[in-house]
Short mmCIF file of N, CA and C and ligand atoms in Angstrom, two decimals:
data_model
loop_
_atom_site.label_atom_id
_atom_site.label_comp_id
_atom_site.label_asym_id
_atom_site.label_seq_id
_atom_site.Cartn_x
_atom_site.Cartn_y
_atom_site.Cartn_z
N MET B 1212 155.33 -131.63 122.53
CA MET B 1212 153.89 -131.84 122.44
C MET B 1212 153.57 -133.31 122.24
N GLU B 1213 154.44 -133.97 121.47
CA GLU B 1213 154.21 -135.39 121.21
C GLU B 1213 154.27 -136.20 122.50
N LEU B 1214 155.22 -135.85 123.37
CA LEU B 1214 155.36 -136.54 124.66
C LEU B 1214 154.11 -136.33 125.51
N LEU B 1215 153.63 -135.09 125.55
CA LEU B 1215 152.43 -134.80 126.34
C LEU B 1215 151.22 -135.55 125.80
N SER B 1216 151.10 -135.61 124.49
CA SER B 1216 149.97 -136.34 123.89
C SER B 1216 150.06 -137.82 124.23
N LYS B 1217 151.27 -138.37 124.21
CA LYS B 1217 151.46 -139.79 124.53
C LYS B 1217 151.05 -140.06 125.99
N LEU B 1218 151.53 -139.20 126.90
CA LEU B 1218 151.16 -139.34 128.31
C LEU B 1218 149.65 -139.21 128.51
N ARG B 1219 149.06 -138.26 127.83
CA ARG B 1219 147.61 -138.05 127.94
C ARG B 1219 146.87 -139.33 127.55
N ASP B 1220 147.29 -139.91 126.42
CA ASP B 1220 146.60 -141.11 125.94
C ASP B 1220 146.85 -142.31 126.86
N GLU B 1221 148.12 -142.50 127.27
CA GLU B 1221 148.46 -143.66 128.10
C GLU B 1221 147.79 -143.59 129.47
N GLN B 1222 147.78 -142.39 130.06
CA GLN B 1222 147.25 -142.23 131.42
C GLN B 1222 145.77 -141.84 131.43
N ARG B 1223 145.19 -141.68 130.25
CA ARG B 1223 143.79 -141.27 130.12
C ARG B 1223 143.54 -139.97 130.90
N LEU B 1224 144.39 -138.98 130.59
CA LEU B 1224 144.32 -137.69 131.28
C LEU B 1224 143.65 -136.65 130.41
N ALA B 1225 143.13 -135.62 131.05
CA ALA B 1225 142.75 -134.41 130.32
C ALA B 1225 143.98 -133.50 130.33
N LEU B 1226 144.19 -132.79 129.25
CA LEU B 1226 145.36 -131.93 129.13
C LEU B 1226 144.89 -130.51 128.84
N VAL B 1227 145.29 -129.58 129.69
CA VAL B 1227 144.96 -128.17 129.48
C VAL B 1227 146.23 -127.44 129.09
N LEU B 1228 146.25 -126.84 127.93
CA LEU B 1228 147.40 -126.08 127.45
C LEU B 1228 147.06 -124.60 127.49
N ILE B 1229 147.96 -123.80 128.03
CA ILE B 1229 147.80 -122.34 127.99
C ILE B 1229 148.93 -121.82 127.13
N THR B 1230 148.59 -121.26 125.97
CA THR B 1230 149.62 -120.89 125.01
C THR B 1230 149.16 -119.75 124.12
N HIS B 1231 150.12 -119.03 123.58
CA HIS B 1231 149.83 -118.05 122.54
C HIS B 1231 150.09 -118.64 121.16
N ASP B 1232 150.56 -119.87 121.11
CA ASP B 1232 150.94 -120.48 119.84
C ASP B 1232 149.71 -121.16 119.21
N LEU B 1233 149.12 -120.51 118.23
CA LEU B 1233 147.91 -121.06 117.62
C LEU B 1233 148.20 -122.32 116.81
N GLY B 1234 149.44 -122.50 116.39
CA GLY B 1234 149.81 -123.74 115.71
C GLY B 1234 149.72 -124.93 116.65
N VAL B 1235 150.18 -124.74 117.88
CA VAL B 1235 150.08 -125.80 118.88
C VAL B 1235 148.61 -126.09 119.18
N VAL B 1236 147.82 -125.04 119.28
CA VAL B 1236 146.38 -125.21 119.54
C VAL B 1236 145.75 -126.03 118.42
N ALA B 1237 146.04 -125.62 117.18
CA ALA B 1237 145.42 -126.30 116.04
C ALA B 1237 145.80 -127.78 115.99
N GLY B 1238 147.04 -128.09 116.39
CA GLY B 1238 147.53 -129.45 116.26
C GLY B 1238 147.25 -130.35 117.44
N SER B 1239 146.77 -129.79 118.55
CA SER B 1239 146.67 -130.64 119.72
C SER B 1239 145.36 -130.53 120.51
N ALA B 1240 144.60 -129.48 120.30
CA ALA B 1240 143.41 -129.28 121.15
C ALA B 1240 142.15 -129.82 120.50
N ASP B 1241 141.21 -130.24 121.34
CA ASP B 1241 139.86 -130.58 120.87
C ASP B 1241 138.95 -129.36 120.99
N ARG B 1242 139.09 -128.67 122.11
CA ARG B 1242 138.29 -127.47 122.36
C ARG B 1242 139.23 -126.33 122.74
N VAL B 1243 138.83 -125.10 122.40
CA VAL B 1243 139.66 -123.92 122.63
C VAL B 1243 138.86 -122.87 123.37
N ALA B 1244 139.50 -122.24 124.34
CA ALA B 1244 138.93 -121.05 124.98
C ALA B 1244 139.90 -119.90 124.72
N VAL B 1245 139.43 -118.88 124.03
CA VAL B 1245 140.25 -117.69 123.75
C VAL B 1245 140.00 -116.68 124.86
N MET B 1246 141.08 -116.16 125.44
CA MET B 1246 140.94 -115.20 126.54
C MET B 1246 141.47 -113.84 126.13
N TYR B 1247 140.82 -112.81 126.62
CA TYR B 1247 141.29 -111.44 126.44
C TYR B 1247 141.08 -110.71 127.76
N ALA B 1248 142.11 -110.03 128.23
CA ALA B 1248 142.05 -109.27 129.48
C ALA B 1248 141.55 -110.14 130.63
N GLY B 1249 142.00 -111.40 130.65
CA GLY B 1249 141.67 -112.29 131.76
C GLY B 1249 140.30 -112.93 131.68
N ARG B 1250 139.59 -112.73 130.58
CA ARG B 1250 138.24 -113.29 130.45
C ARG B 1250 138.15 -114.17 129.21
N VAL B 1251 137.34 -115.23 129.32
CA VAL B 1251 137.07 -116.04 128.12
C VAL B 1251 136.13 -115.23 127.22
N VAL B 1252 136.56 -115.02 125.97
CA VAL B 1252 135.72 -114.28 125.03
C VAL B 1252 135.12 -115.20 123.97
N GLU B 1253 135.71 -116.38 123.78
CA GLU B 1253 135.13 -117.34 122.83
C GLU B 1253 135.57 -118.75 123.23
N ARG B 1254 134.62 -119.68 123.16
CA ARG B 1254 134.89 -121.11 123.41
C ARG B 1254 134.27 -121.89 122.28
N ALA B 1255 135.04 -122.84 121.73
CA ALA B 1255 134.49 -123.59 120.60
C ALA B 1255 135.33 -124.83 120.35
N PRO B 1256 134.78 -125.82 119.65
CA PRO B 1256 135.61 -126.91 119.15
C PRO B 1256 136.69 -126.33 118.23
N VAL B 1257 137.88 -126.92 118.26
CA VAL B 1257 139.01 -126.29 117.59
C VAL B 1257 138.77 -126.08 116.09
N LEU B 1258 138.19 -127.05 115.40
CA LEU B 1258 138.00 -126.89 113.96
C LEU B 1258 137.02 -125.77 113.65
N ASP B 1259 135.98 -125.64 114.47
CA ASP B 1259 135.01 -124.57 114.26
C ASP B 1259 135.62 -123.20 114.52
N LEU B 1260 136.45 -123.14 115.55
CA LEU B 1260 137.06 -121.85 115.88
C LEU B 1260 137.97 -121.36 114.75
N PHE B 1261 138.77 -122.26 114.20
CA PHE B 1261 139.68 -121.84 113.12
C PHE B 1261 138.92 -121.58 111.82
N ALA B 1262 137.87 -122.33 111.57
CA ALA B 1262 137.13 -122.17 110.30
C ALA B 1262 136.18 -120.99 110.36
N SER B 1263 135.63 -120.71 111.54
CA SER B 1263 134.59 -119.70 111.62
C SER B 1263 134.63 -118.97 112.96
N PRO B 1264 135.68 -118.17 113.16
CA PRO B 1264 135.77 -117.44 114.44
C PRO B 1264 134.61 -116.46 114.56
N ARG B 1265 134.07 -116.33 115.77
CA ARG B 1265 132.91 -115.46 115.97
C ARG B 1265 133.28 -114.15 116.66
N HIS B 1266 134.25 -114.20 117.56
CA HIS B 1266 134.60 -112.99 118.31
C HIS B 1266 135.64 -112.18 117.52
N PRO B 1267 135.48 -110.84 117.48
CA PRO B 1267 136.43 -110.03 116.72
C PRO B 1267 137.89 -110.20 117.16
N TYR B 1268 138.14 -110.49 118.44
CA TYR B 1268 139.52 -110.71 118.87
C TYR B 1268 140.06 -112.01 118.28
N THR B 1269 139.25 -113.05 118.27
CA THR B 1269 139.68 -114.31 117.68
C THR B 1269 139.98 -114.11 116.19
N THR B 1270 139.10 -113.41 115.52
CA THR B 1270 139.29 -113.13 114.09
C THR B 1270 140.61 -112.39 113.87
N ALA B 1271 140.85 -111.37 114.69
CA ALA B 1271 142.08 -110.57 114.54
C ALA B 1271 143.32 -111.43 114.82
N LEU B 1272 143.23 -112.29 115.83
CA LEU B 1272 144.37 -113.18 116.13
C LEU B 1272 144.71 -114.06 114.93
N LEU B 1273 143.67 -114.64 114.34
CA LEU B 1273 143.90 -115.55 113.21
C LEU B 1273 144.43 -114.78 112.00
N GLU B 1274 144.04 -113.53 111.84
CA GLU B 1274 144.56 -112.73 110.73
C GLU B 1274 146.03 -112.38 110.92
N CYS B 1275 146.53 -112.50 112.13
CA CYS B 1275 147.95 -112.21 112.40
C CYS B 1275 148.86 -113.39 112.07
N LEU B 1276 148.27 -114.55 111.81
CA LEU B 1276 149.09 -115.73 111.51
C LEU B 1276 149.66 -115.61 110.10
N PRO B 1277 150.98 -115.76 109.93
CA PRO B 1277 151.53 -115.81 108.58
C PRO B 1277 151.03 -117.05 107.85
N ARG B 1278 150.79 -116.92 106.56
CA ARG B 1278 150.27 -118.06 105.78
C ARG B 1278 151.27 -118.42 104.69
N LEU B 1279 151.45 -119.72 104.49
CA LEU B 1279 152.40 -120.18 103.48
C LEU B 1279 151.91 -119.90 102.08
N ASP B 1280 150.59 -119.76 101.90
CA ASP B 1280 150.04 -119.56 100.56
C ASP B 1280 149.88 -118.07 100.21
N GLN B 1281 150.42 -117.20 101.04
CA GLN B 1281 150.33 -115.77 100.75
C GLN B 1281 151.69 -115.12 100.95
N ARG B 1282 151.95 -114.09 100.12
CA ARG B 1282 153.19 -113.34 100.28
C ARG B 1282 152.98 -112.30 101.41
N HIS B 1283 153.98 -112.19 102.30
CA HIS B 1283 153.87 -111.25 103.41
C HIS B 1283 155.06 -110.31 103.40
N ASP B 1284 154.81 -109.03 103.15
CA ASP B 1284 155.85 -108.03 103.35
C ASP B 1284 155.84 -107.55 104.79
N VAL B 1285 154.64 -107.57 105.36
CA VAL B 1285 154.47 -107.15 106.75
C VAL B 1285 153.55 -108.16 107.42
N VAL B 1286 153.91 -108.57 108.63
CA VAL B 1286 153.03 -109.47 109.39
C VAL B 1286 151.96 -108.62 110.07
N ASN B 1287 150.70 -109.04 109.97
CA ASN B 1287 149.61 -108.29 110.60
C ASN B 1287 149.77 -108.27 112.11
N SER B 1288 149.26 -107.22 112.71
CA SER B 1288 149.20 -107.17 114.17
C SER B 1288 147.90 -106.47 114.56
N ILE B 1289 147.53 -106.62 115.82
CA ILE B 1289 146.32 -105.96 116.32
C ILE B 1289 146.76 -104.61 116.88
N GLY B 1290 146.18 -103.54 116.38
CA GLY B 1290 146.56 -102.21 116.82
C GLY B 1290 146.20 -101.96 118.28
N GLY B 1291 146.87 -101.00 118.89
CA GLY B 1291 146.58 -100.65 120.27
C GLY B 1291 147.27 -101.58 121.25
N THR B 1292 146.91 -101.44 122.51
CA THR B 1292 147.51 -102.27 123.55
C THR B 1292 146.41 -102.86 124.44
N PRO B 1293 146.69 -104.00 125.05
CA PRO B 1293 145.69 -104.59 125.95
C PRO B 1293 145.49 -103.70 127.18
N PRO B 1294 144.30 -103.75 127.78
CA PRO B 1294 144.06 -102.94 128.98
C PRO B 1294 144.74 -103.56 130.20
N ASN B 1295 144.87 -102.77 131.24
CA ASN B 1295 145.38 -103.26 132.52
C ASN B 1295 144.29 -104.13 133.15
N PRO B 1296 144.55 -105.43 133.35
CA PRO B 1296 143.50 -106.31 133.90
C PRO B 1296 143.04 -105.89 135.29
N ALA B 1297 143.90 -105.15 136.00
CA ALA B 1297 143.51 -104.69 137.34
C ALA B 1297 142.69 -103.41 137.29
N ASP B 1298 142.55 -102.83 136.11
CA ASP B 1298 141.81 -101.57 136.00
C ASP B 1298 141.09 -101.55 134.64
N LEU B 1299 140.20 -102.52 134.46
CA LEU B 1299 139.52 -102.65 133.18
C LEU B 1299 138.55 -101.49 132.95
N PRO B 1300 138.45 -101.02 131.71
CA PRO B 1300 137.50 -99.96 131.41
C PRO B 1300 136.07 -100.51 131.45
N ALA B 1301 135.10 -99.60 131.47
CA ALA B 1301 133.70 -100.01 131.39
C ALA B 1301 133.45 -100.62 130.01
N GLY B 1302 132.40 -101.43 129.93
CA GLY B 1302 132.03 -102.01 128.63
C GLY B 1302 132.91 -103.18 128.26
N CYS B 1303 133.10 -103.37 126.97
CA CYS B 1303 133.90 -104.48 126.47
C CYS B 1303 135.38 -104.10 126.52
N PRO B 1304 136.21 -104.93 127.16
CA PRO B 1304 137.63 -104.59 127.28
C PRO B 1304 138.36 -104.51 125.94
N PHE B 1305 137.79 -105.14 124.91
CA PHE B 1305 138.45 -105.13 123.59
C PHE B 1305 138.04 -103.92 122.76
N ALA B 1306 137.07 -103.14 123.22
CA ALA B 1306 136.48 -102.06 122.41
C ALA B 1306 137.50 -101.09 121.79
N PRO B 1307 138.51 -100.63 122.53
CA PRO B 1307 139.42 -99.66 121.91
C PRO B 1307 140.21 -100.22 120.72
N ARG B 1308 140.26 -101.55 120.59
CA ARG B 1308 141.03 -102.17 119.52
C ARG B 1308 140.16 -102.87 118.48
N CYS B 1309 138.86 -102.78 118.66
CA CYS B 1309 137.94 -103.61 117.88
C CYS B 1309 137.42 -102.87 116.65
N ARG B 1310 137.50 -103.52 115.50
CA ARG B 1310 137.01 -102.92 114.25
C ARG B 1310 135.49 -102.90 114.18
N ARG B 1311 134.83 -103.73 114.97
CA ARG B 1311 133.37 -103.83 114.90
C ARG B 1311 132.67 -103.08 116.02
N ALA B 1312 133.43 -102.36 116.84
CA ALA B 1312 132.85 -101.72 118.02
C ALA B 1312 131.79 -100.69 117.63
N VAL B 1313 130.75 -100.65 118.43
CA VAL B 1313 129.70 -99.63 118.31
C VAL B 1313 129.65 -98.90 119.65
N ASP B 1314 128.88 -97.82 119.72
CA ASP B 1314 128.85 -97.00 120.95
C ASP B 1314 128.55 -97.83 122.19
N ALA B 1315 127.61 -98.78 122.07
CA ALA B 1315 127.21 -99.57 123.24
C ALA B 1315 128.36 -100.41 123.80
N CYS B 1316 129.36 -100.71 122.98
CA CYS B 1316 130.49 -101.51 123.45
C CYS B 1316 131.30 -100.78 124.53
N LEU B 1317 131.19 -99.46 124.56
CA LEU B 1317 131.94 -98.68 125.55
C LEU B 1317 131.26 -98.65 126.91
N THR B 1318 130.01 -99.14 126.96
CA THR B 1318 129.29 -99.10 128.24
C THR B 1318 128.76 -100.47 128.68
N ASP B 1319 128.43 -101.33 127.71
CA ASP B 1319 127.80 -102.62 128.04
C ASP B 1319 128.84 -103.74 128.04
N GLU B 1320 128.94 -104.44 129.15
CA GLU B 1320 129.91 -105.54 129.24
C GLU B 1320 129.30 -106.81 128.66
N PRO B 1321 129.90 -107.36 127.60
CA PRO B 1321 129.32 -108.56 127.00
C PRO B 1321 129.54 -109.79 127.88
N THR B 1322 128.58 -110.72 127.85
CA THR B 1322 128.72 -111.99 128.55
C THR B 1322 128.70 -113.11 127.52
N LEU B 1323 129.16 -114.29 127.92
CA LEU B 1323 129.18 -115.42 127.00
C LEU B 1323 127.76 -115.83 126.62
N VAL B 1324 127.53 -115.96 125.33
CA VAL B 1324 126.22 -116.36 124.80
C VAL B 1324 126.46 -117.50 123.82
N ARG B 1325 125.59 -118.51 123.85
CA ARG B 1325 125.70 -119.64 122.93
C ARG B 1325 125.35 -119.18 121.52
N LEU B 1326 126.25 -119.48 120.58
CA LEU B 1326 126.04 -119.13 119.17
C LEU B 1326 126.46 -120.36 118.36
N GLY B 1327 125.49 -121.18 117.98
CA GLY B 1327 125.82 -122.44 117.31
C GLY B 1327 126.58 -123.34 118.26
N VAL B 1328 127.78 -123.77 117.87
CA VAL B 1328 128.59 -124.64 118.74
C VAL B 1328 129.56 -123.84 119.58
N SER B 1329 129.50 -122.50 119.47
CA SER B 1329 130.44 -121.63 120.17
C SER B 1329 129.76 -120.87 121.30
N ASP B 1330 130.55 -120.45 122.27
CA ASP B 1330 130.12 -119.48 123.27
C ASP B 1330 130.92 -118.22 123.00
N VAL B 1331 130.24 -117.09 122.88
CA VAL B 1331 130.89 -115.86 122.42
C VAL B 1331 130.50 -114.70 123.32
N ALA B 1332 131.48 -113.92 123.77
CA ALA B 1332 131.21 -112.72 124.58
C ALA B 1332 131.41 -111.49 123.72
N CYS B 1333 130.46 -111.25 122.84
CA CYS B 1333 130.49 -110.06 121.98
C CYS B 1333 129.05 -109.69 121.68
N SER B 1334 128.63 -108.54 122.15
CA SER B 1334 127.22 -108.18 121.98
C SER B 1334 126.87 -107.91 120.52
N VAL B 1335 127.85 -107.55 119.70
CA VAL B 1335 127.57 -107.33 118.27
C VAL B 1335 127.42 -108.68 117.56
N ALA B 1336 128.36 -109.61 117.83
CA ALA B 1336 128.30 -110.93 117.19
C ALA B 1336 127.07 -111.72 117.60
N THR B 1337 126.59 -111.48 118.82
CA THR B 1337 125.46 -112.28 119.32
C THR B 1337 124.16 -111.48 119.30
N ALA B 1338 124.13 -110.34 118.65
CA ALA B 1338 122.91 -109.54 118.58
C ALA B 1338 121.77 -110.38 118.01
N GLY B 1339 120.63 -110.33 118.66
CA GLY B 1339 119.48 -111.08 118.16
C GLY B 1339 119.33 -112.45 118.79
N VAL B 1340 120.38 -112.90 119.52
CA VAL B 1340 120.27 -114.20 120.21
C VAL B 1340 119.45 -113.98 121.48
N GLY B 1341 118.51 -114.86 121.74
CA GLY B 1341 117.63 -114.70 122.90
C GLY B 1341 118.38 -114.71 124.22
N ALA B 1342 117.86 -113.97 125.20
CA ALA B 1342 118.50 -113.88 126.50
C ALA B 1342 118.59 -115.24 127.17
N GLY B 1343 117.66 -116.15 126.85
CA GLY B 1343 117.67 -117.47 127.47
C GLY B 1343 118.81 -118.34 127.01
N GLU B 1344 119.58 -117.87 126.03
CA GLU B 1344 120.68 -118.67 125.51
C GLU B 1344 122.02 -118.26 126.08
N SER B 1345 122.02 -117.37 127.10
CA SER B 1345 123.28 -117.01 127.75
C SER B 1345 123.84 -118.23 128.45
N VAL B 1346 125.18 -118.34 128.53
CA VAL B 1346 125.81 -119.49 129.20
C VAL B 1346 126.62 -119.03 130.37
S1 LIG F 1414 131.36 -106.29 122.20
FE1 LIG F 1414 131.85 -104.65 120.74
S2 LIG F 1414 133.96 -104.04 121.19
FE2 LIG F 1414 133.60 -106.02 122.17
S3 LIG F 1414 134.33 -107.50 120.69
FE3 LIG F 1414 132.15 -107.23 120.30
S4 LIG F 1414 132.00 -105.63 118.73
FE4 LIG F 1414 134.06 -105.56 119.57
#
């Protein structure tokens, strides 16, 4: 990562990292796009995303990270399995695994909506945000 950062700075490049390693994200990214089932579900500046995740999938991902300041007998995981991206269910693709899901999540497909400095595709998290604020 250090080599990539050096090249980025020397060559004045933009660097796009695709990774499951949230430690790498935290240490190297300015902005983060979290994807689920092939779709961006949350976009935010990196510090805001880690401090205040808005999408339930982002929240669940961060809860799976082991922490040095806590004792862990079991590492958290997100229950269930991801859907087949070639055969996505109706509604929100995360609904079968989401702790915040409501009935409408099974039928209504969420779109990215501006929420503060974040863009979030969750109709529960963005409830009450005006339609004109969709991105
Ligand atoms: S739209 Fe519903 S199922 Fe999807 S992430 Fe939000 S609360 Fe969960």
